[in-house]
PDB file of C-alpha atoms in Angstrom:
ATOM      1  CA  MET H   1      99.661  87.679 116.569  1.00 40.00           C
ATOM      2  CA  ARG H   2      96.108  86.706 117.310  1.00 43.00           C
ATOM      3  CA  GLY H   3      93.815  89.605 118.066  1.00 44.00           C
ATOM      4  CA  ILE H   4      91.828  89.463 121.281  1.00 40.00           C
ATOM      5  CA  PHE H   5      88.931  91.000 119.359  1.00 48.00           C
ATOM      6  CA  LEU H   6      88.185  87.413 118.302  1.00 49.00           C
ATOM      7  CA  GLU H   7      86.981  86.628 121.821  1.00 45.00           C
ATOM      8  CA  VAL H   8      84.476  89.483 121.746  1.00 42.00           C
ATOM      9  CA  LEU H   9      83.197  88.504 118.317  1.00 48.00           C
ATOM     10  CA  GLY H  10      82.941  84.889 119.401  1.00 44.00           C
ATOM     11  CA  LEU H  11      80.724  85.758 122.334  1.00 42.00           C
ATOM     12  CA  ALA H  12      78.560  87.941 120.111  1.00 43.00           C
ATOM     13  CA  LEU H  13      78.110  85.188 117.544  1.00 46.00           C
ATOM     14  CA  LEU H  14      77.433  82.576 120.203  1.00 48.00           C
ATOM     15  CA  ALA H  15      74.597  84.722 121.518  1.00 44.00           C
ATOM     16  CA  GLY H  16      73.277  85.381 118.038  1.00 47.00           C
ATOM     17  CA  LEU H  17      73.290  81.747 116.917  1.00 51.00           C
ATOM     18  CA  SER H  18      71.813  80.362 120.110  1.00 49.00           C
ATOM     19  CA  SER H  19      68.090  80.032 120.634  1.00 46.00           C
ATOM     20  CA  CYS H  20      66.369  81.688 123.583  1.00 50.00           C
ATOM     21  CA  ASP H  21      63.453  79.253 123.640  1.00 51.00           C
ATOM     22  CA  ASP H  22      63.044  75.521 124.157  1.00 53.00           C
ATOM     23  CA  GLU H  23      63.502  74.539 120.513  1.00 70.00           C
ATOM     24  CA  VAL H  24      66.314  72.164 119.595  1.00 78.00           C
ATOM     25  CA  ILE H  25      69.390  74.143 118.620  1.00 87.00           C
ATOM     26  CA  VAL H  26      70.819  73.075 115.284  1.00 91.00           C
ATOM     27  CA  ALA H  27      74.613  73.227 115.092  1.00 94.00           C
ATOM     28  CA  ASN H  28      75.732  76.218 113.052  1.00 93.00           C
ATOM     29  CA  GLY H  29      79.240  77.263 111.987  1.00 95.00           C
ATOM     30  CA  GLN H  30      80.408  80.452 110.331  1.00 93.00           C
ATOM     31  CA  GLY H  31      83.785  81.167 108.697  1.00 95.00           C
ATOM     32  CA  ASP H  32      85.735  84.289 107.839  1.00 95.00           C
ATOM     33  CA  ALA H  33      88.929  84.685 105.781  1.00 97.00           C
ATOM     34  CA  PHE H  34      90.974  87.873 105.870  1.00 97.00           C
ATOM     35  CA  ILE H  35      94.327  89.305 104.801  1.00 98.00           C
ATOM     36  CA  ILE H  36      96.955  90.414 107.319  1.00 98.00           C
ATOM     37  CA  SER H  37      99.577  93.012 106.347  1.00 98.00           C
ATOM     38  CA  ARG H  38     102.674  94.085 108.237  1.00 97.00           C
ATOM     39  CA  VAL H  39     106.052  95.671 107.526  1.00 95.00           C
ATOM     40  CA  GLU H  40     109.193  93.556 107.254  1.00 93.00           C
ATOM     41  CA  GLY H  41     112.312  95.636 106.648  1.00 91.00           C
ATOM     42  CA  GLN H  42     111.419  97.977 103.799  1.00 91.00           C
ATOM     43  CA  ASP H  43     108.641  95.737 102.469  1.00 95.00           C
ATOM     44  CA  THR H  44     104.980  95.197 103.214  1.00 97.00           C
ATOM     45  CA  VAL H  45     104.273  91.484 103.513  1.00 98.00           C
ATOM     46  CA  PHE H  46     101.028  89.553 103.696  1.00 98.00           C
ATOM     47  CA  GLY H  47      99.547  86.547 105.403  1.00 98.00           C
ATOM     48  CA  LEU H  48      96.196  84.827 105.780  1.00 98.00           C
ATOM     49  CA  ALA H  49      93.853  84.457 108.745  1.00 97.00           C
ATOM     50  CA  LEU H  50      90.927  82.026 108.925  1.00 97.00           C
ATOM     51  CA  HIS H  51      88.390  82.273 111.709  1.00 95.00           C
ATOM     52  CA  GLY H  52      85.566  79.889 112.573  1.00 95.00           C
ATOM     53  CA  PHE H  53      82.731  80.307 115.091  1.00 90.00           C
ATOM     54  CA  GLY H  54      80.035  77.897 116.207  1.00 92.00           C
ATOM     55  CA  ASN H  55      77.031  77.788 118.493  1.00 92.00           C
ATOM     56  CA  LYS H  56      78.114  74.386 119.800  1.00 94.00           C
ATOM     57  CA  ASP H  57      81.488  72.907 120.748  1.00 94.00           C
ATOM     58  CA  PHE H  58      83.719  72.062 117.802  1.00 97.00           C
ATOM     59  CA  LYS H  59      85.487  68.746 117.367  1.00 97.00           C
ATOM     60  CA  SER H  60      87.386  70.020 114.329  1.00 97.00           C
ATOM     61  CA  VAL H  61      87.397  72.903 111.840  1.00 98.00           C
ATOM     62  CA  SER H  62      89.128  72.990 108.469  1.00 98.00           C
ATOM     63  CA  ALA H  63      89.075  75.084 105.313  1.00 98.00           C
ATOM     64  CA  VAL H  64      90.014  74.614 101.669  1.00 98.00           C
ATOM     65  CA  ASP H  65      90.733  77.370  99.160  1.00 98.00           C
ATOM     66  CA  GLY H  66      90.044  77.374  95.424  1.00 96.00           C
ATOM     67  CA  GLU H  67      93.484  75.877  94.740  1.00 97.00           C
ATOM     68  CA  ASN H  68      92.679  72.908  97.009  1.00 97.00           C
ATOM     69  CA  THR H  69      95.111  74.039  99.700  1.00 98.00           C
ATOM     70  CA  SER H  70      93.864  72.742 103.038  1.00 98.00           C
ATOM     71  CA  TYR H  71      94.077  74.543 106.368  1.00 98.00           C
ATOM     72  CA  LYS H  72      93.481  73.176 109.839  1.00 98.00           C
ATOM     73  CA  LEU H  73      92.107  75.615 112.399  1.00 98.00           C
ATOM     74  CA  SER H  74      92.851  75.230 116.096  1.00 96.00           C
ATOM     75  CA  SER H  75      91.060  76.256 119.257  1.00 94.00           C
ATOM     76  CA  TYR H  76      91.628  79.925 120.008  1.00 87.00           C
ATOM     77  CA  ASN H  77      92.738  80.507 123.587  1.00 82.00           C
ATOM     78  CA  GLY H  78      91.071  77.283 124.711  1.00 88.00           C
ATOM     79  CA  TYR H  79      87.608  78.151 123.411  1.00 89.00           C
ATOM     80  CA  THR H  80      85.698  75.165 122.051  1.00 93.00           C
ATOM     81  CA  TYR H  81      83.431  77.229 119.769  1.00 91.00           C
ATOM     82  CA  ASP H  82      86.112  79.592 118.428  1.00 92.00           C
ATOM     83  CA  TYR H  83      88.822  78.264 116.065  1.00 96.00           C
ATOM     84  CA  TYR H  84      91.576  80.129 114.239  1.00 96.00           C
ATOM     85  CA  TYR H  85      94.433  79.809 111.752  1.00 97.00           C
ATOM     86  CA  GLU H  86      97.083  82.388 110.913  1.00 96.00           C
ATOM     87  CA  THR H  87     100.088  82.297 108.579  1.00 97.00           C
ATOM     88  CA  ALA H  88     103.288  81.817 110.594  1.00 95.00           C
ATOM     89  CA  GLU H  89     105.227  85.069 110.894  1.00 91.00           C
ATOM     90  CA  ASN H  90     108.199  83.672 108.950  1.00 94.00           C
ATOM     91  CA  ASP H  91     105.907  82.627 106.092  1.00 97.00           C
ATOM     92  CA  PHE H  92     104.503  86.071 105.261  1.00 98.00           C
ATOM     93  CA  THR H  93     105.354  87.037 101.670  1.00 97.00           C
ATOM     94  CA  LYS H  94     105.147  90.003  99.303  1.00 97.00           C
ATOM     95  CA  ASP H  95     102.298  88.239  97.502  1.00 97.00           C
ATOM     96  CA  LEU H  96      98.689  88.291  98.635  1.00 98.00           C
ATOM     97  CA  PRO H  97      97.204  84.990  99.785  1.00 98.00           C
ATOM     98  CA  TYR H  98      94.801  83.144  97.505  1.00 98.00           C
ATOM     99  CA  LEU H  99      91.874  85.382  96.516  1.00 98.00           C
ATOM    100  CA  GLY H 100      88.493  83.737  96.089  1.00 98.00           C
ATOM    101  CA  ASN H 101      86.386  81.173  97.923  1.00 98.00           C
ATOM    102  CA  TYR H 102      87.434  79.613 101.221  1.00 98.00           C
ATOM    103  CA  ASN H 103      85.188  76.652 102.062  1.00 98.00           C
ATOM    104  CA  PHE H 104      84.927  75.910 105.782  1.00 98.00           C
ATOM    105  CA  SER H 105      83.955  72.508 107.206  1.00 98.00           C
ATOM    106  CA  PHE H 106      82.774  72.229 110.805  1.00 98.00           C
ATOM    107  CA  THR H 107      82.444  69.037 112.859  1.00 98.00           C
ATOM    108  CA  PHE H 108      80.863  69.370 116.276  1.00 97.00           C
ATOM    109  CA  THR H 109      81.253  67.197 119.362  1.00 97.00           C
ATOM    110  CA  THR H 110      77.571  66.290 118.902  1.00 95.00           C
ATOM    111  CA  ALA H 111      78.585  64.594 115.598  1.00 96.00           C
ATOM    112  CA  GLU H 112      76.677  67.258 113.658  1.00 97.00           C
ATOM    113  CA  THR H 113      78.391  68.932 110.716  1.00 97.00           C
ATOM    114  CA  ASP H 114      78.045  72.221 108.876  1.00 97.00           C
ATOM    115  CA  ASP H 115      79.835  74.207 106.197  1.00 97.00           C
ATOM    116  CA  ASP H 116      80.231  77.812 105.135  1.00 97.00           C
ATOM    117  CA  THR H 117      81.982  79.786 102.396  1.00 96.00           C
ATOM    118  CA  ASP H 118      83.680  83.164 102.610  1.00 95.00           C
ATOM    119  CA  VAL H 119      85.022  85.083  99.614  1.00 95.00           C
ATOM    120  CA  LEU H 120      88.344  86.898 100.006  1.00 97.00           C
ATOM    121  CA  SER H 121      88.862  89.929  97.753  1.00 96.00           C
ATOM    122  CA  ASP H 122      92.047  91.913  97.072  1.00 96.00           C
ATOM    123  CA  ASP H 123      91.109  94.863  99.313  1.00 96.00           C
ATOM    124  CA  VAL H 124      93.957  95.465 101.748  1.00 97.00           C
ATOM    125  CA  ILE H 125      94.449  97.818 104.670  1.00 98.00           C
ATOM    126  CA  TYR H 126      98.112  98.761 105.048  1.00 97.00           C
ATOM    127  CA  PRO H 127      99.982  99.284 108.335  1.00 98.00           C
ATOM    128  CA  ALA H 128      99.605 102.628 110.065  1.00 97.00           C
ATOM    129  CA  ASN H 129     102.425 105.157 109.824  1.00 97.00           C
ATOM    130  CA  ILE H 130     103.389 105.642 113.473  1.00 98.00           C
ATOM    131  CA  THR H 131     104.391 109.240 114.188  1.00 98.00           C
ATOM    132  CA  LYS H 132     104.801 109.038 117.958  1.00 98.00           C
ATOM    133  CA  CYS H 133     105.597 106.268 120.418  1.00 98.00           C
ATOM    134  CA  GLU H 134     107.146 107.445 123.671  1.00 98.00           C
ATOM    135  CA  TYR H 135     106.741 107.423 127.422  1.00 98.00           C
ATOM    136  CA  ASN H 136     105.871 110.789 128.987  1.00 98.00           C
ATOM    137  CA  THR H 137     107.599 110.811 132.378  1.00 97.00           C
ATOM    138  CA  ASP H 138     105.628 113.846 133.577  1.00 97.00           C
ATOM    139  CA  ASP H 139     102.210 112.358 132.842  1.00 97.00           C
ATOM    140  CA  GLU H 140     103.420 108.778 133.436  1.00 97.00           C
ATOM    141  CA  GLN H 141     101.898 107.346 130.295  1.00 98.00           C
ATOM    142  CA  ILE H 142     102.716 106.003 126.850  1.00 98.00           C
ATOM    143  CA  GLU H 143     101.728 108.451 124.131  1.00 98.00           C
ATOM    144  CA  LEU H 144     100.988 107.097 120.660  1.00 98.00           C
ATOM    145  CA  GLY H 145     100.254 108.883 117.407  1.00 98.00           C
ATOM    146  CA  TRP H 146      99.796 107.778 113.808  1.00 98.00           C
ATOM    147  CA  ASP H 147      98.635 109.209 110.497  1.00 98.00           C
ATOM    148  CA  GLU H 148      94.921 109.024 109.787  1.00 97.00           C
ATOM    149  CA  MET H 149      93.797 105.828 108.075  1.00 97.00           C
ATOM    150  CA  SER H 150      90.916 106.519 105.703  1.00 92.00           C
ATOM    151  CA  ASP H 151      90.102 102.826 105.211  1.00 94.00           C
ATOM    152  CA  ALA H 152      90.128 101.680 108.853  1.00 96.00           C
ATOM    153  CA  ASP H 153      86.791 100.623 110.347  1.00 94.00           C
ATOM    154  CA  PHE H 154      88.238 100.151 113.825  1.00 94.00           C
ATOM    155  CA  ILE H 155      91.604 100.046 115.579  1.00 96.00           C
ATOM    156  CA  VAL H 156      92.902  98.024 118.540  1.00 95.00           C
ATOM    157  CA  ILE H 157      96.145  98.735 120.428  1.00 96.00           C
ATOM    158  CA  TYR H 158      98.161  95.887 121.952  1.00 95.00           C
ATOM    159  CA  LEU H 159     101.255  95.723 124.160  1.00 97.00           C
ATOM    160  CA  GLU H 160     103.474  92.651 124.386  1.00 95.00           C
ATOM    161  CA  ASP H 161     106.153  91.972 126.985  1.00 96.00           C
ATOM    162  CA  ALA H 162     109.690  90.765 126.222  1.00 95.00           C
ATOM    163  CA  GLU H 163     108.459  87.151 126.053  1.00 95.00           C
ATOM    164  CA  GLY H 164     105.794  87.997 123.477  1.00 92.00           C
ATOM    165  CA  ASN H 165     102.903  87.727 125.907  1.00 92.00           C
ATOM    166  CA  THR H 166     100.010  90.117 125.298  1.00 92.00           C
ATOM    167  CA  VAL H 167      99.677  92.234 128.444  1.00 95.00           C
ATOM    168  CA  PHE H 168      97.417  95.054 127.244  1.00 96.00           C
ATOM    169  CA  VAL H 169      94.526  95.211 124.772  1.00 93.00           C
ATOM    170  CA  SER H 170      92.646  98.446 124.224  1.00 94.00           C
ATOM    171  CA  LYS H 171      88.945  98.685 123.631  1.00 92.00           C
ATOM    172  CA  SER H 172      87.923  98.942 119.990  1.00 92.00           C
ATOM    173  CA  LEU H 173      88.761 102.458 118.800  1.00 95.00           C
ATOM    174  CA  SER H 174      87.198 104.448 115.989  1.00 95.00           C
ATOM    175  CA  GLY H 175      88.906 104.024 112.637  1.00 96.00           C
ATOM    176  CA  SER H 176      89.377 107.792 112.470  1.00 97.00           C
ATOM    177  CA  LYS H 177      91.398 107.826 115.697  1.00 97.00           C
ATOM    178  CA  THR H 178      95.008 109.069 115.349  1.00 98.00           C
ATOM    179  CA  SER H 179      96.279 109.053 118.945  1.00 98.00           C
ATOM    180  CA  TYR H 180      96.024 107.052 122.130  1.00 98.00           C
ATOM    181  CA  ASN H 181      97.551 107.237 125.613  1.00 98.00           C
ATOM    182  CA  ILE H 182      98.196 104.352 128.000  1.00 98.00           C
ATOM    183  CA  SER H 183      98.722 104.853 131.734  1.00 97.00           C
ATOM    184  CA  ASP H 184      98.873 102.194 134.433  1.00 95.00           C
ATOM    185  CA  SER H 185      95.219 102.990 135.240  1.00 94.00           C
ATOM    186  CA  THR H 186      93.971 102.560 131.676  1.00 91.00           C
ATOM    187  CA  ASP H 187      91.415  99.768 131.307  1.00 84.00           C
ATOM    188  CA  SER H 188      92.428  96.491 129.650  1.00 88.00           C
ATOM    189  CA  TRP H 189      95.654  95.711 131.529  1.00 93.00           C
ATOM    190  CA  GLY H 190      93.793  92.825 133.129  1.00 85.00           C
ATOM    191  CA  ASN H 191      95.739  91.659 136.175  1.00 88.00           C
ATOM    192  CA  TYR H 192      99.050  92.862 134.743  1.00 94.00           C
ATOM    193  CA  THR H 193     100.964  95.833 136.166  1.00 95.00           C
ATOM    194  CA  PRO H 194     103.541  97.516 133.860  1.00 96.00           C
ATOM    195  CA  GLU H 195     107.088  97.440 135.213  1.00 96.00           C
ATOM    196  CA  SER H 196     109.422 100.415 135.199  1.00 97.00           C
ATOM    197  CA  GLY H 197     112.397  99.882 132.883  1.00 97.00           C
ATOM    198  CA  SER H 198     110.668  97.114 130.921  1.00 97.00           C
ATOM    199  CA  THR H 199     110.505  97.316 127.138  1.00 98.00           C
ATOM    200  CA  TYR H 200     107.133  96.708 125.509  1.00 98.00           C
ATOM    201  CA  LYS H 201     106.268  96.047 121.892  1.00 97.00           C
ATOM    202  CA  VAL H 202     103.434  98.283 120.724  1.00 98.00           C
ATOM    203  CA  LEU H 203     101.116  96.993 118.011  1.00 97.00           C
ATOM    204  CA  ILE H 204      98.637  99.293 116.306  1.00 97.00           C
ATOM    205  CA  CYS H 205      96.206  96.967 114.536  1.00 96.00           C
ATOM    206  CA  ALA H 206      93.689  98.376 112.073  1.00 97.00           C
ATOM    207  CA  TYR H 207      90.757  96.394 110.682  1.00 95.00           C
ATOM    208  CA  MET H 208      88.718  96.717 107.497  1.00 95.00           C
ATOM    209  CA  TYR H 209      85.324  95.095 107.034  1.00 94.00           C
ATOM    210  CA  GLU H 210      84.286  93.380 103.831  1.00 92.00           C
ATOM    211  CA  ALA H 211      82.910  96.007 101.432  1.00 85.00           C
ATOM    212  CA  ASP H 212      79.456  94.462 101.067  1.00 77.00           C
ATOM    213  CA  ASN H 213      79.007  93.055 104.558  1.00 68.00           C
ATOM    214  CA  GLN H 214      80.255  95.356 107.283  1.00 62.00           C
ATOM    215  CA  GLU H 215      79.533  93.293 110.365  1.00 62.00           C
ATOM    216  CA  ASP H 216      81.691  91.912 113.166  1.00 60.00           C
ATOM    217  CA  LEU H 217      82.285  88.525 111.548  1.00 69.00           C
ATOM    218  CA  ASN H 218      83.196  89.843 108.125  1.00 86.00           C
ATOM    219  CA  ILE H 219      86.742  91.168 108.330  1.00 93.00           C
ATOM    220  CA  GLN H 220      88.443  91.701 104.964  1.00 96.00           C
ATOM    221  CA  SER H 221      91.872  92.808 106.144  1.00 97.00           C
ATOM    222  CA  LYS H 222      93.924  93.561 109.237  1.00 97.00           C
ATOM    223  CA  SER H 223      97.157  95.573 109.374  1.00 97.00           C
ATOM    224  CA  ILE H 224      99.839  95.556 112.050  1.00 97.00           C
ATOM    225  CA  ALA H 225     102.210  98.457 112.718  1.00 97.00           C
ATOM    226  CA  THR H 226     104.796  98.010 115.485  1.00 97.00           C
ATOM    227  CA  SER H 227     107.150 100.025 117.637  1.00 97.00           C
ATOM    228  CA  THR H 228     108.761  99.685 121.078  1.00 97.00           C
ATOM    229  CA  VAL H 229     108.689 101.768 124.227  1.00 98.00           C
ATOM    230  CA  VAL H 230     110.314 101.546 127.665  1.00 98.00           C
ATOM    231  CA  TRP H 231     107.904 101.997 130.557  1.00 98.00           C
ATOM    232  CA  GLY H 232     108.999 104.805 132.870  1.00 97.00           C
ATOM    233  CA  GLU H 233     111.741 106.169 130.589  1.00 94.00           C
TER     234      GLU H 233
END
């Protein structure tokens, strides 16, 4: 699942790479590679995410790892300056993805080009251990709890409907957070209204920055812990 946090980071980078004066803006691309972990049965499995940002519209974005495996990134949610690749859910494995250099190549609609390299290490954040996921009929809210994650830099909570559509995305939470409640008045539902009797998939996603570069565009690993809850029951 693609995290909505990418949209926020994309806007931040766009502002940071753009000039505020009348000078000609040179096309600039930046890439980030990170590990995704989730639980499948009794096993923890891993996948790869590649994320590219630019200060001008992309025509194409690709990446190559140190084993010469090529990856094609696609527009994220229709954004022309924000491209993304993620291992298909069925292709997650017990092995970590390639560790080392990922070389990004950016081609812009202006015919300009740029490149960037991100180094992926073996640091991994594992899925949260969910201790509570239930609907409180008295307080009319979902109540979530999980064990503290010492290596989480921030956490984002998502809800998906039965069709897999993301209908709720929390604000970025502190990595030390261990609980969260969701009512129908909680921010981040967008235009969606939860329906009584509907089952929602809950995703608790924790993020770890790269050890030597703890900024928004330098994610090292993301973990996904899931559960389900019925709204109103």
